[in-house]
């Protein structure tokens, strides 16, 4: 698994994205691995630990971290190492129940604290302006990991 943290303008303060502004980190996974192949996954534990540390570092730097990569690259596996899938702070937007929890995104996300994971975020493009407002709060009680 190869990871690249993209940090843009002004000495790594974050990239500028129209939806988020400055201070967003993007972590890219560029290696596929088959989830059914547990032996291969076990051999990747060292690199997975390194990726977890890199994502943790990105979350310390930025209020929003975007984890991108091809299907089956391990994005969801990494995210679930931070927030379990059954947590109220984990939204799998391919799950209709989880998506329905975001019918009023500001009301659903504003009270959450800690790390909030949103998997399959491309299914909810209207949520990006809400995330920007939430990420700009001072003090900021939440950070967001988007997949």
Short mmCIF file of N, CA and C in Angstrom, two decimals:
data_model
loop_
_atom_site.label_atom_id
_atom_site.label_comp_id
_atom_site.label_asym_id
_atom_site.label_seq_id
_atom_site.Cartn_x
_atom_site.Cartn_y
_atom_site.Cartn_z
N UNK A 1 0.84 -1.16 0.00
CA UNK A 1 0.00 0.00 0.00
C UNK A 1 0.89 1.23 0.00
N UNK A 2 0.65 2.13 -0.89
CA UNK A 2 1.44 3.35 -0.97
C UNK A 2 0.54 4.50 -0.55
N UNK A 3 1.02 5.35 0.28
CA UNK A 3 0.23 6.47 0.78
C UNK A 3 0.91 7.77 0.42
N UNK A 4 0.12 8.71 -0.01
CA UNK A 4 0.64 10.04 -0.28
C UNK A 4 -0.25 11.04 0.41
N UNK A 5 0.32 11.85 1.25
CA UNK A 5 -0.44 12.95 1.84
C UNK A 5 -0.20 14.16 0.97
N UNK A 6 -1.25 14.71 0.42
CA UNK A 6 -1.12 15.86 -0.45
C UNK A 6 -1.32 17.10 0.41
N UNK A 7 -0.30 17.89 0.51
CA UNK A 7 -0.39 19.15 1.24
C UNK A 7 0.05 20.24 0.29
N UNK A 8 -0.80 21.19 0.07
CA UNK A 8 -0.55 22.19 -0.96
C UNK A 8 0.10 23.45 -0.46
N UNK A 9 -0.56 24.54 -0.68
CA UNK A 9 -0.01 25.87 -0.52
C UNK A 9 0.57 26.15 0.86
N UNK A 10 1.51 27.06 0.90
CA UNK A 10 2.08 27.59 2.14
C UNK A 10 2.65 26.53 3.08
N UNK A 11 3.64 25.83 2.60
CA UNK A 11 4.43 24.92 3.43
C UNK A 11 3.60 23.87 4.16
N UNK A 12 2.72 23.22 3.43
CA UNK A 12 2.02 22.08 4.00
C UNK A 12 0.88 22.41 4.93
N UNK A 13 0.29 23.57 4.83
CA UNK A 13 -0.83 23.89 5.70
C UNK A 13 -2.12 23.25 5.22
N UNK A 14 -2.11 22.69 4.03
CA UNK A 14 -3.31 22.03 3.51
C UNK A 14 -3.60 22.47 2.10
N UNK A 15 -4.41 21.71 1.44
CA UNK A 15 -4.77 22.07 0.08
C UNK A 15 -5.96 23.01 0.11
N UNK A 16 -6.15 23.74 -0.96
CA UNK A 16 -7.33 24.59 -1.06
C UNK A 16 -8.33 23.86 -1.94
N UNK A 17 -9.47 23.60 -1.39
CA UNK A 17 -10.56 22.97 -2.11
C UNK A 17 -11.76 23.89 -1.97
N UNK A 18 -12.50 24.15 -3.06
CA UNK A 18 -13.59 25.11 -2.96
C UNK A 18 -14.63 24.77 -1.90
N UNK A 19 -14.82 23.49 -1.63
CA UNK A 19 -15.83 23.11 -0.63
C UNK A 19 -15.32 23.29 0.79
N UNK A 20 -14.00 23.20 1.00
CA UNK A 20 -13.48 23.18 2.36
C UNK A 20 -12.57 24.35 2.70
N UNK A 21 -11.98 25.01 1.72
CA UNK A 21 -11.00 26.03 2.01
C UNK A 21 -9.65 25.40 2.31
N UNK A 22 -8.78 26.15 2.94
CA UNK A 22 -7.44 25.67 3.27
C UNK A 22 -7.52 24.77 4.49
N UNK A 23 -6.59 23.82 4.57
CA UNK A 23 -6.50 23.01 5.77
C UNK A 23 -7.09 21.63 5.64
N UNK A 24 -7.36 21.18 4.42
CA UNK A 24 -7.87 19.83 4.21
C UNK A 24 -6.70 18.96 3.76
N UNK A 25 -6.54 17.81 4.39
CA UNK A 25 -5.53 16.85 3.97
C UNK A 25 -6.19 15.77 3.13
N UNK A 26 -5.48 15.31 2.11
CA UNK A 26 -5.93 14.17 1.33
C UNK A 26 -4.90 13.07 1.48
N UNK A 27 -5.34 11.88 1.87
CA UNK A 27 -4.48 10.71 1.97
C UNK A 27 -4.94 9.75 0.89
N UNK A 28 -4.02 9.34 0.02
CA UNK A 28 -4.36 8.49 -1.12
C UNK A 28 -3.76 7.11 -0.93
N UNK A 29 -4.57 6.09 -1.07
CA UNK A 29 -4.12 4.70 -1.08
C UNK A 29 -4.08 4.25 -2.53
N UNK A 30 -2.95 3.70 -2.96
CA UNK A 30 -2.82 3.35 -4.37
C UNK A 30 -2.58 1.87 -4.59
N UNK A 31 -2.80 1.05 -3.59
CA UNK A 31 -2.57 -0.39 -3.72
C UNK A 31 -3.86 -1.13 -3.41
N UNK A 32 -4.22 -2.07 -4.26
CA UNK A 32 -5.39 -2.92 -4.01
C UNK A 32 -4.97 -4.09 -3.11
N UNK A 33 -5.87 -4.50 -2.25
CA UNK A 33 -5.67 -5.78 -1.59
C UNK A 33 -7.03 -6.45 -1.42
N UNK A 34 -7.04 -7.75 -1.54
CA UNK A 34 -8.28 -8.50 -1.52
C UNK A 34 -8.68 -8.75 -0.08
N UNK A 35 -9.86 -8.26 0.36
CA UNK A 35 -10.26 -8.45 1.75
C UNK A 35 -10.44 -9.91 2.14
N UNK A 36 -10.75 -10.79 1.16
CA UNK A 36 -10.94 -12.19 1.50
C UNK A 36 -9.63 -12.92 1.72
N UNK A 37 -8.52 -12.28 1.39
CA UNK A 37 -7.22 -12.92 1.51
C UNK A 37 -6.58 -12.46 2.83
N UNK A 38 -6.94 -13.13 3.93
CA UNK A 38 -6.48 -12.71 5.25
C UNK A 38 -4.97 -12.82 5.43
N UNK A 39 -4.34 -13.79 4.76
CA UNK A 39 -2.89 -13.93 4.89
C UNK A 39 -2.20 -12.70 4.31
N UNK A 40 -2.67 -12.25 3.19
CA UNK A 40 -2.07 -11.06 2.59
C UNK A 40 -2.31 -9.85 3.49
N UNK A 41 -3.51 -9.74 4.04
CA UNK A 41 -3.81 -8.64 4.96
C UNK A 41 -2.88 -8.70 6.17
N UNK A 42 -2.64 -9.89 6.70
CA UNK A 42 -1.74 -10.04 7.84
C UNK A 42 -0.33 -9.56 7.49
N UNK A 43 0.12 -9.86 6.27
CA UNK A 43 1.46 -9.41 5.86
C UNK A 43 1.51 -7.90 5.72
N UNK A 44 0.36 -7.25 5.51
CA UNK A 44 0.33 -5.80 5.34
C UNK A 44 0.20 -5.06 6.68
N UNK A 45 0.17 -5.78 7.79
CA UNK A 45 -0.05 -5.12 9.07
C UNK A 45 0.96 -4.02 9.34
N UNK A 46 2.22 -4.25 9.03
CA UNK A 46 3.21 -3.20 9.22
C UNK A 46 2.84 -1.95 8.44
N UNK A 47 2.63 -2.05 7.11
CA UNK A 47 2.23 -0.87 6.36
C UNK A 47 0.90 -0.29 6.83
N UNK A 48 -0.05 -1.14 7.25
CA UNK A 48 -1.31 -0.61 7.74
C UNK A 48 -1.08 0.25 8.97
N UNK A 49 -0.22 -0.21 9.87
CA UNK A 49 0.09 0.59 11.05
C UNK A 49 0.70 1.93 10.64
N UNK A 50 1.55 1.91 9.63
CA UNK A 50 2.15 3.16 9.15
C UNK A 50 1.08 4.08 8.58
N UNK A 51 0.12 3.51 7.86
CA UNK A 51 -0.97 4.32 7.31
C UNK A 51 -1.83 4.91 8.42
N UNK A 52 -2.09 4.11 9.45
CA UNK A 52 -2.87 4.63 10.57
C UNK A 52 -2.16 5.82 11.21
N UNK A 53 -0.84 5.72 11.37
CA UNK A 53 -0.08 6.84 11.95
C UNK A 53 -0.15 8.07 11.04
N UNK A 54 -0.07 7.86 9.73
CA UNK A 54 -0.15 8.99 8.79
C UNK A 54 -1.52 9.64 8.82
N UNK A 55 -2.56 8.83 8.92
CA UNK A 55 -3.91 9.39 9.00
C UNK A 55 -4.08 10.14 10.32
N UNK A 56 -3.56 9.58 11.41
CA UNK A 56 -3.60 10.28 12.70
C UNK A 56 -2.90 11.63 12.61
N UNK A 57 -1.75 11.66 11.95
CA UNK A 57 -1.02 12.93 11.79
C UNK A 57 -1.84 13.91 10.96
N UNK A 58 -2.47 13.43 9.90
CA UNK A 58 -3.30 14.31 9.07
C UNK A 58 -4.47 14.85 9.88
N UNK A 59 -5.05 14.01 10.74
CA UNK A 59 -6.18 14.46 11.57
C UNK A 59 -5.73 15.48 12.62
N UNK A 60 -4.50 15.39 13.08
CA UNK A 60 -4.00 16.41 14.02
C UNK A 60 -3.80 17.74 13.30
N UNK A 61 -3.41 17.69 12.02
CA UNK A 61 -3.16 18.90 11.24
C UNK A 61 -4.43 19.56 10.73
N UNK A 62 -5.41 18.74 10.37
CA UNK A 62 -6.55 19.24 9.61
C UNK A 62 -7.86 18.79 10.23
N UNK A 63 -8.86 19.62 10.08
CA UNK A 63 -10.19 19.30 10.60
C UNK A 63 -10.93 18.34 9.69
N UNK A 64 -10.56 18.32 8.42
CA UNK A 64 -11.15 17.39 7.46
C UNK A 64 -10.02 16.67 6.75
N UNK A 65 -10.09 15.34 6.75
CA UNK A 65 -9.13 14.52 6.03
C UNK A 65 -9.92 13.66 5.06
N UNK A 66 -9.49 13.65 3.81
CA UNK A 66 -10.14 12.86 2.78
C UNK A 66 -9.23 11.69 2.45
N UNK A 67 -9.76 10.49 2.56
CA UNK A 67 -9.02 9.27 2.27
C UNK A 67 -9.55 8.75 0.93
N UNK A 68 -8.69 8.75 -0.08
CA UNK A 68 -9.12 8.33 -1.42
C UNK A 68 -8.29 7.15 -1.90
N UNK A 69 -8.85 6.40 -2.81
CA UNK A 69 -8.15 5.27 -3.40
C UNK A 69 -9.14 4.42 -4.17
N UNK A 70 -8.62 3.46 -4.92
CA UNK A 70 -9.49 2.59 -5.71
C UNK A 70 -10.30 1.66 -4.82
N UNK A 71 -11.31 1.03 -5.41
CA UNK A 71 -12.10 0.03 -4.67
C UNK A 71 -11.17 -1.03 -4.08
N UNK A 72 -11.51 -1.47 -2.89
CA UNK A 72 -10.79 -2.54 -2.21
C UNK A 72 -9.35 -2.16 -1.84
N UNK A 73 -9.05 -0.89 -1.75
CA UNK A 73 -7.70 -0.47 -1.37
C UNK A 73 -7.49 -0.49 0.14
N UNK A 74 -8.58 -0.59 0.91
CA UNK A 74 -8.46 -0.63 2.36
C UNK A 74 -8.94 0.62 3.06
N UNK A 75 -9.63 1.51 2.37
CA UNK A 75 -10.09 2.77 2.97
C UNK A 75 -11.03 2.51 4.15
N UNK A 76 -12.03 1.67 3.94
CA UNK A 76 -13.00 1.39 5.00
C UNK A 76 -12.34 0.67 6.16
N UNK A 77 -11.45 -0.26 5.87
CA UNK A 77 -10.72 -0.98 6.92
C UNK A 77 -9.95 0.00 7.80
N UNK A 78 -9.26 0.95 7.17
CA UNK A 78 -8.52 1.94 7.93
C UNK A 78 -9.45 2.83 8.75
N UNK A 79 -10.53 3.27 8.14
CA UNK A 79 -11.47 4.15 8.86
C UNK A 79 -12.07 3.46 10.07
N UNK A 80 -12.39 2.17 9.93
CA UNK A 80 -12.98 1.43 11.04
C UNK A 80 -11.99 1.18 12.17
N UNK A 81 -10.72 1.36 11.91
CA UNK A 81 -9.73 1.28 12.98
C UNK A 81 -9.85 2.51 13.89
N UNK A 82 -10.42 3.58 13.38
CA UNK A 82 -10.59 4.81 14.16
C UNK A 82 -11.97 4.90 14.80
N UNK A 83 -13.00 4.52 14.06
CA UNK A 83 -14.38 4.60 14.55
C UNK A 83 -15.09 3.32 14.13
N UNK A 84 -15.62 2.54 15.06
CA UNK A 84 -16.31 1.30 14.69
C UNK A 84 -17.55 1.58 13.84
N UNK A 85 -17.89 0.66 12.97
CA UNK A 85 -19.03 0.83 12.06
C UNK A 85 -20.35 1.01 12.79
N UNK A 86 -20.47 0.49 14.02
CA UNK A 86 -21.73 0.62 14.75
C UNK A 86 -21.80 1.88 15.61
N UNK A 87 -20.83 2.76 15.48
CA UNK A 87 -20.81 4.01 16.25
C UNK A 87 -21.79 5.02 15.65
N UNK A 88 -22.31 5.89 16.49
CA UNK A 88 -23.17 6.98 15.99
C UNK A 88 -22.35 8.00 15.21
N UNK A 89 -21.03 7.90 15.26
CA UNK A 89 -20.15 8.81 14.52
C UNK A 89 -19.64 8.21 13.22
N UNK A 90 -20.22 7.07 12.80
CA UNK A 90 -19.83 6.42 11.55
C UNK A 90 -21.04 6.40 10.62
N UNK A 91 -20.88 6.97 9.43
CA UNK A 91 -21.95 7.02 8.45
C UNK A 91 -21.48 6.31 7.18
N UNK A 92 -22.07 5.16 6.87
CA UNK A 92 -21.82 4.47 5.60
C UNK A 92 -22.97 4.87 4.68
N UNK A 93 -22.70 5.76 3.75
CA UNK A 93 -23.77 6.32 2.95
C UNK A 93 -24.30 5.38 1.88
N UNK A 94 -23.76 4.16 1.79
CA UNK A 94 -24.38 3.13 0.96
C UNK A 94 -25.50 2.43 1.73
N UNK A 95 -25.52 2.60 3.03
CA UNK A 95 -26.55 2.02 3.89
C UNK A 95 -27.72 3.02 3.96
N UNK A 96 -28.91 2.64 3.50
CA UNK A 96 -30.03 3.59 3.51
C UNK A 96 -30.35 4.14 4.90
N UNK A 97 -30.19 3.34 5.93
CA UNK A 97 -30.46 3.82 7.28
C UNK A 97 -29.47 4.92 7.68
N UNK A 98 -28.19 4.69 7.40
CA UNK A 98 -27.18 5.70 7.72
C UNK A 98 -27.41 6.96 6.89
N UNK A 99 -27.75 6.79 5.63
CA UNK A 99 -28.01 7.96 4.77
C UNK A 99 -29.22 8.74 5.29
N UNK A 100 -30.24 8.04 5.78
CA UNK A 100 -31.43 8.73 6.28
C UNK A 100 -31.11 9.52 7.56
N UNK A 101 -30.10 9.09 8.32
CA UNK A 101 -29.70 9.85 9.51
C UNK A 101 -29.19 11.23 9.13
N UNK A 102 -28.79 11.39 7.86
CA UNK A 102 -28.26 12.68 7.39
C UNK A 102 -29.28 13.47 6.59
N UNK A 103 -30.56 13.16 6.74
CA UNK A 103 -31.58 13.92 6.01
C UNK A 103 -31.55 15.39 6.43
N UNK A 104 -31.19 15.66 7.66
CA UNK A 104 -30.94 17.01 8.17
C UNK A 104 -29.49 17.02 8.66
N UNK A 105 -28.53 17.25 7.75
CA UNK A 105 -27.12 17.05 8.11
C UNK A 105 -26.63 17.93 9.25
N UNK A 106 -27.04 19.17 9.30
CA UNK A 106 -26.57 20.05 10.39
C UNK A 106 -27.06 19.52 11.73
N UNK A 107 -28.31 19.13 11.81
CA UNK A 107 -28.86 18.60 13.05
C UNK A 107 -28.22 17.29 13.47
N UNK A 108 -27.85 16.46 12.49
CA UNK A 108 -27.25 15.15 12.81
C UNK A 108 -25.78 15.27 13.18
N UNK A 109 -25.05 16.19 12.53
CA UNK A 109 -23.60 16.26 12.71
C UNK A 109 -23.15 17.27 13.77
N UNK A 110 -23.88 18.35 13.96
CA UNK A 110 -23.44 19.42 14.87
C UNK A 110 -23.20 18.93 16.30
N UNK A 111 -24.03 18.05 16.87
CA UNK A 111 -23.78 17.65 18.25
C UNK A 111 -22.66 16.62 18.42
N UNK A 112 -22.15 16.05 17.34
CA UNK A 112 -21.13 15.00 17.45
C UNK A 112 -19.78 15.59 17.83
N UNK A 113 -19.05 14.84 18.64
CA UNK A 113 -17.70 15.24 19.04
C UNK A 113 -16.73 14.13 18.66
N UNK A 114 -15.45 14.48 18.61
CA UNK A 114 -14.44 13.49 18.25
C UNK A 114 -14.37 13.32 16.75
N UNK A 115 -13.95 12.14 16.33
CA UNK A 115 -13.80 11.86 14.91
C UNK A 115 -15.11 11.32 14.34
N UNK A 116 -15.54 11.92 13.24
CA UNK A 116 -16.73 11.49 12.52
C UNK A 116 -16.27 10.94 11.17
N UNK A 117 -16.68 9.71 10.84
CA UNK A 117 -16.30 9.07 9.58
C UNK A 117 -17.52 9.05 8.67
N UNK A 118 -17.29 9.45 7.42
CA UNK A 118 -18.35 9.41 6.41
C UNK A 118 -17.82 8.63 5.21
N UNK A 119 -18.30 7.38 5.08
CA UNK A 119 -17.87 6.48 4.01
C UNK A 119 -18.81 6.64 2.82
N UNK A 120 -18.25 6.58 1.61
CA UNK A 120 -19.00 6.78 0.36
C UNK A 120 -19.59 8.18 0.30
N UNK A 121 -18.79 9.17 0.68
CA UNK A 121 -19.23 10.56 0.77
C UNK A 121 -19.72 11.09 -0.57
N UNK A 122 -19.27 10.52 -1.68
CA UNK A 122 -19.71 11.00 -2.99
C UNK A 122 -21.21 10.83 -3.18
N UNK A 123 -21.86 10.03 -2.36
CA UNK A 123 -23.30 9.84 -2.45
C UNK A 123 -24.08 11.00 -1.82
N UNK A 124 -23.39 11.92 -1.16
CA UNK A 124 -24.05 13.05 -0.50
C UNK A 124 -23.35 14.36 -0.83
N UNK A 125 -23.35 14.77 -2.10
CA UNK A 125 -22.61 15.98 -2.48
C UNK A 125 -23.12 17.26 -1.81
N UNK A 126 -24.38 17.28 -1.39
CA UNK A 126 -24.93 18.48 -0.76
C UNK A 126 -24.42 18.69 0.66
N UNK A 127 -23.70 17.72 1.19
CA UNK A 127 -23.23 17.83 2.57
C UNK A 127 -21.95 18.65 2.71
N UNK A 128 -21.24 18.88 1.59
CA UNK A 128 -19.95 19.58 1.68
C UNK A 128 -20.05 20.98 2.27
N UNK A 129 -21.03 21.81 1.91
CA UNK A 129 -21.12 23.12 2.56
C UNK A 129 -21.38 23.02 4.07
N UNK A 130 -22.14 22.03 4.48
CA UNK A 130 -22.40 21.81 5.91
C UNK A 130 -21.11 21.44 6.63
N UNK A 131 -20.32 20.56 6.01
CA UNK A 131 -19.04 20.16 6.61
C UNK A 131 -18.11 21.35 6.77
N UNK A 132 -18.12 22.24 5.80
CA UNK A 132 -17.26 23.42 5.91
C UNK A 132 -17.67 24.27 7.12
N UNK A 133 -18.96 24.49 7.29
CA UNK A 133 -19.44 25.26 8.44
C UNK A 133 -19.05 24.57 9.74
N UNK A 134 -19.25 23.26 9.80
CA UNK A 134 -18.92 22.52 11.02
C UNK A 134 -17.42 22.52 11.31
N UNK A 135 -16.62 22.42 10.27
CA UNK A 135 -15.16 22.40 10.46
C UNK A 135 -14.62 23.75 10.88
N UNK A 136 -15.33 24.82 10.58
CA UNK A 136 -14.87 26.17 10.93
C UNK A 136 -15.30 26.62 12.32
N UNK A 137 -16.02 25.78 13.05
CA UNK A 137 -16.47 26.18 14.39
C UNK A 137 -15.28 26.37 15.33
N UNK A 138 -15.42 27.34 16.22
CA UNK A 138 -14.40 27.58 17.25
C UNK A 138 -15.12 27.64 18.59
N UNK A 139 -14.75 26.81 19.54
CA UNK A 139 -13.85 25.67 19.40
C UNK A 139 -14.50 24.59 18.54
N UNK A 140 -13.66 23.76 17.98
CA UNK A 140 -14.16 22.73 17.07
C UNK A 140 -14.20 21.40 17.80
N UNK A 141 -15.40 20.88 18.06
CA UNK A 141 -15.50 19.62 18.80
C UNK A 141 -15.31 18.36 17.96
N UNK A 142 -15.28 18.50 16.61
CA UNK A 142 -15.23 17.31 15.76
C UNK A 142 -14.25 17.49 14.61
N UNK A 143 -13.73 16.38 14.17
CA UNK A 143 -12.93 16.31 12.94
C UNK A 143 -13.62 15.28 12.06
N UNK A 144 -13.36 15.36 10.76
CA UNK A 144 -14.08 14.52 9.81
C UNK A 144 -13.11 13.76 8.94
N UNK A 145 -13.33 12.44 8.84
CA UNK A 145 -12.59 11.58 7.93
C UNK A 145 -13.57 11.15 6.85
N UNK A 146 -13.30 11.59 5.63
CA UNK A 146 -14.20 11.33 4.51
C UNK A 146 -13.59 10.29 3.58
N UNK A 147 -14.38 9.34 3.14
CA UNK A 147 -13.94 8.29 2.24
C UNK A 147 -14.80 8.34 0.99
#
